[in-house]
Steps between C-alpha positions, in 0.01 A plus 500: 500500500326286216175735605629849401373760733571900494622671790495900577839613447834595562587884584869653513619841647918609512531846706881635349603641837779675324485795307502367109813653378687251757344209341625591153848583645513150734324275277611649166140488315242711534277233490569349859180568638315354161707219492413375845157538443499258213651266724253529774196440258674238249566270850148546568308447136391166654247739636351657258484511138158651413691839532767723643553845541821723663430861623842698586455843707770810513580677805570876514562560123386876456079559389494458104633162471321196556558345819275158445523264242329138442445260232281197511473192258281208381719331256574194468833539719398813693822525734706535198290682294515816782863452500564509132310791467660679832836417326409650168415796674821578586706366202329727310522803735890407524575471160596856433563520867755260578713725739169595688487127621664547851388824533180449770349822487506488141343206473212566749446818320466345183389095539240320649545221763852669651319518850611335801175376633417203283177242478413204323177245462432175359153381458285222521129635460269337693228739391457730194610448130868490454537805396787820530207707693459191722908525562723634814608758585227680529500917512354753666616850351493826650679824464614513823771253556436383811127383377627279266487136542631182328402185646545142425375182634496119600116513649144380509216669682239332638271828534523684187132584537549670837809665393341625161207671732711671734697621267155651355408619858833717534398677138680319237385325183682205430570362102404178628412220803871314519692474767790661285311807448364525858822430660667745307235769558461449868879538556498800264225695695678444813834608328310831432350588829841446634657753289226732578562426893842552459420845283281644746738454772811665312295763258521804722870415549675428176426617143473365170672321355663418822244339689467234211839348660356568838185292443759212355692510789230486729253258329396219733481157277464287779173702580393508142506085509311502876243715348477264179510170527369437891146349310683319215409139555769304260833394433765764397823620463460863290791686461464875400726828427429875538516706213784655738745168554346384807384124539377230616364131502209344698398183635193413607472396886462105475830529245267284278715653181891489549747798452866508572766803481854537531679814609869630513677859457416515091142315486187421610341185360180321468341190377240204477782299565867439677651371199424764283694764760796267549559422178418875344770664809701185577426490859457243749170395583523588893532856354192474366192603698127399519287809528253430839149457465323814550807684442595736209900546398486901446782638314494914515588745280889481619527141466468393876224213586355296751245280619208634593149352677237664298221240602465252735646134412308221551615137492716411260361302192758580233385289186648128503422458141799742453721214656333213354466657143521892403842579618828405395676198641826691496418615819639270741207556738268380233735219371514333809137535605377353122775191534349465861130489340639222290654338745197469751258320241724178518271347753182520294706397150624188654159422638390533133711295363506217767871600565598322132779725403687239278187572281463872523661725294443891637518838316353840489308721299704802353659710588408674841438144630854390509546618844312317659571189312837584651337450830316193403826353398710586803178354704519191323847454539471549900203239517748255316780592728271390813376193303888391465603575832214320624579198304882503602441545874212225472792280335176280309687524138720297279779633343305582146214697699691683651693588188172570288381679824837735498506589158160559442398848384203655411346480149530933408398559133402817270178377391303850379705771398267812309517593122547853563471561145207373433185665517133409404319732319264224420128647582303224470477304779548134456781608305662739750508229783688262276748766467516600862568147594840566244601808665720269737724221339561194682801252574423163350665138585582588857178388669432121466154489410233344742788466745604800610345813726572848373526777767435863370536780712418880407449817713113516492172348375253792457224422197642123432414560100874432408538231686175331336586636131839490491728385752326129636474433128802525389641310796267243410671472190805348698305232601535488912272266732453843685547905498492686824515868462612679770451874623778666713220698567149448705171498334354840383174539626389855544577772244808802588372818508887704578669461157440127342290447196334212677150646601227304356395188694375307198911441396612354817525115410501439910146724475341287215635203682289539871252620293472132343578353868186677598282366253625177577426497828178644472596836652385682209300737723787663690598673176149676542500531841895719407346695235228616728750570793695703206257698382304600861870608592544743195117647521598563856844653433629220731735324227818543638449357841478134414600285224207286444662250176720365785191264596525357181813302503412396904340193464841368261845393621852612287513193336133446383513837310881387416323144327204700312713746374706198324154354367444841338812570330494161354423430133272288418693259272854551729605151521746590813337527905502848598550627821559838661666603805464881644778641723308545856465853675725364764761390331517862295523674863779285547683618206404848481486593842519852458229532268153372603275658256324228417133618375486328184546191682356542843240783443682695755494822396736767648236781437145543514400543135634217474220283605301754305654385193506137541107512575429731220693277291296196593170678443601580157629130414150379619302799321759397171625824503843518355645824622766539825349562831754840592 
């Protein structure tokens, strides 16, 4: 999208089912395992590129080798960085060791990241300074195998301060109030008093160092998660291994963050996304599997798994910015839902532009756009199919009409494609917009000037700022009568608070916008009258019941917040109209029927702290404080 937004992240597990000496014999590599792990992460960079980190765990090699191993990166390319170094790893351990290469005991004797449980993270940090501290996975070390925990996650909590204090009620003393740290501490303590219920019920039977394998095979992880998470109030999808092999990966119970797996007789697989699997394993994508809300995939020690209820689900709200933006559109699912968003704005684009297509030329803004222009398009081209049907069955046309009617096509041209090359390390300001605005490059002498409309669609408006610095001026340049930019997606008006860096209320153009409307219409005093409601509800510890910012945008229809957002965004000296046209909420039900989270837009929110969070986040825009409300 022309706004850039970060999103909270993309996780990866592969359980080798097999033991690792038939991977090296079928595959011919001992790498297998390493290889498709690459894969999985590389086909899901798009989501995050802060940092990355891989943890690899052992199972059964005899006490005196290291069983866990993990690297984590902030470079500039982290994904590749972890793998370049993984790989140097072993070409140097090799060199003099060449025969040892298909030897597996050898190897997990001797190298790190020969395990068959296997775990990888990409992040987007939404919170904390990017850097390899701030990284997944995260580790929780023991000398007890069983006690030790890696654990990786996709996730936002909405509580962290409740978390962080019982967390200091059961004993502990945390490093620090994140939900990373609390998340991974909670789940930890509960991972303990399991293995202590499990020791106290075997310890009079077996001996050591048996009863370490009978506590493994006994360990309840579906308990452990009951126990943890039943007061998390977010979005998640953690995924987590013993220090013995065993695993597993959790989603919260409204599926507000997405997880998929794939499983056959050599692997267990899981991902952010469907592509990523099929293309990593070459499998179809009715082979692939969305892990239920409320529901963790738990892979033992032996390599069996299931689905297992460890909390309650709740109604489904899986994100729908994952459809309309975060995802890949290689995912036929998602493919057809964004050309469908496309597709449905035709009404309110032909209203726009009086239904002149001979003078309209439409494009997109790069890249993740294109999609839905596709949609657009193929819209188009149905309304014109009705128009000439119409016309033919009517029988009102001469013989030229009806040609120009028939062989008319809409105008589809390239207009802004981005100068990914370019960047502006220009720090003073008056200079650093002027060289914003040439981030993009435009298509010249294919609009005729003060004749023809310019359609422009792109995936989201969130803050507005590029389209005012940038992208309306440098259409302008073209010279059209009039620029309509178009979002496949509906107006943002209340912040995310389950893994999208879109939190503070003062960046929502659609905010600023009924906040203008208000003023206008001399309703200046219901901002007040919010901010009180807001802050008696937090005194009170009543926050999360009610989301008091949805009274603000009441008194306005779609369309008049639509119109001030385009008076906003527009220069002052733009020569060009400027209008802008939101997708509606309806119409993105339509599309993405299966996924009706919709908070961002609606105010909706699937969880209680949610309506904490939007309310804490409007008291802080009207006290100017510019901090996140979670």
């Amino acid at each position: 999208m022309s706004d850039a937004i970060k999103h909270e992240c993309g996780i990866a597990l592969i359980r080798l089912r097999k033991p690792y000496q038939y991977y090296i014999d079928k595959y011919g590599t001992h790498l297998y395992g390493i290889n498709k792990l690459y894969l999985l992460m590389e086909k899901q960079v798009n989501r995050g590129q802060d940092g990355a980190g891989v943890a690899n765990i052992k199972i059964d090699v005899p006490p005196g080798h290291r069983y866990i191993s993990r690297y984590r990166s902030v470079a500039s390319q982290p994904v590749a960085d972890i793998f370049q170094k993984i790989n140097k790893k072993f070409r140097k351990a090799l060199k003099n060791n060449k025969e040892k290469a298909r030897d597996a005991r050898w190897l997990q004797e001797n190298l790190a990241f020969t395990g068959e449980v296997w775990m990888g993270h990409l992040r987007y940090g939404t919170h904390g300074a990017n850097e390899i501290e701030n990284c997944h996975p995260m580790l929780r070390q023991n000398n007890w195998r069983s006690r030790n925990l890696v654990m990786a996650g996709n996730f936002n909590m909405t509580n962290v301060e409740e978390l962080f204090d019982k967390l200091v009620s059961l004993g502990q003393h945390p490093k620090d109030e994140v939900d990373t740290v609390t998340v991974m501490e909670k789940i930890g303590h509960f991972l303990d008093e399991e293995n202590q219920r499990v020791f106290d019920r075997f310890k009079g039977i077996y001996e050591n160092p048996d009863l370490s394998d009978i506590i493994e095979d006994n360990m309840d992880l579906q308990r452990v998660l009951h126990r943890s998470c039943r007061d998390f109030d977010g979005g998640y999808s953690m995924v987590g291994m013993t220090g013995f092999g065993a695993a597993f990966v959790a989603r919260d119970p409204a599926g507000i963050r997405p997880a998929y797996y794939y499983a056959d007789d050599e692997v267990v697989v899981v991902a952010s996304e469907k592509p990523a699997i099929k293309t990593a394993f070459n499998v179809e994508y009715n082979q692939i599997h969305e892990v239920k809300p409320g529901h963790a995939l738990i892979i033992d020690k032996y390599g069996e798994y299931d689905e297992y209820e460890f909390i309650k689900p709740i109604e489904k709200r899986s994100c729908s910015f994952e459809r309309i933006y975060f995802s890949r559109a290689s995912d036929p699912d998602i493919y057809n839902e964004r050309k469908t968003l496309g597709k449905l704005l035709i009404p309110q684009i032909l209203q726009e532009i009086d239904y002149d297509l001979e003078n309209t030329v439409f494009s997109y803004i790069p890249n993740t756009a294109e999609t839905s222009f596709f949609g657009l398009v193929e819209g188009i081209e149905e309304y014109l199919a009705k128009q000439r049907k119409k016309a033919i069955m009517d029988g009102i046309l001469f013989e030229q009409d009806l040609d120009r009617l028939l062989s008319f096509r809409p105008r589809i041209e390239k207009l802004v494609s981005k100068d990914v090359k370019l960047r502006t390390f220009i720090t003073d300001d008056s200079q650093r917009d002027e060289m914003v605005s040439h981030v993009y490059d435009t298509t010249f002498e294919v609009i005729r000037k003060g004749v023809d409309n310019v359609v422009v669609i792109d995936d989201s408006i969130v803050r507005g700022t590029t389209l005012e610095k940038s992208i309306l001026k440098m259409l302008d340049r073209l010279g059209p009568k009039k620029i309509i930019i178009v979002s496949s997606a509906p107006q943002i008006r209340f912040p995310d608070c389950y893994g999208i860096d879109m939190s503070k209320m003062k960046e929502f153009v659609a905010f600023r916008a009924t906040l203008q409307l208000l003023k206008e219409s001399g309703l200046e005093n219901r901002v007040d009258e919010v901010y009180a409601q807001c802050v008696a509800a937090i005194e009170s510890g009543n926050a999360a019941s009610i989301n008091y910012v949805k009274a603000l945008y009441d008194p306005f229809t779609h369309e008049q917040i639509s119109d001030k957002v385009g008076e906003i965004v527009k220069p002052k000296d733009l020569k060009a109209e400027v209008a802008v046209i939101f997708q509606t909420v309806e119409n993105l039900h339509k599309a993405c029927a299966n996924h009706s989270g919709d908070w961002y837009f609606t105010g909706n929110y699937p969880t209680p702290g949610g309506n904490k969070v939007v309310n804490k986040a409007f008291v802080n825009f009207v006290e100017g404080k510019g901090v996140r409300a979670y």
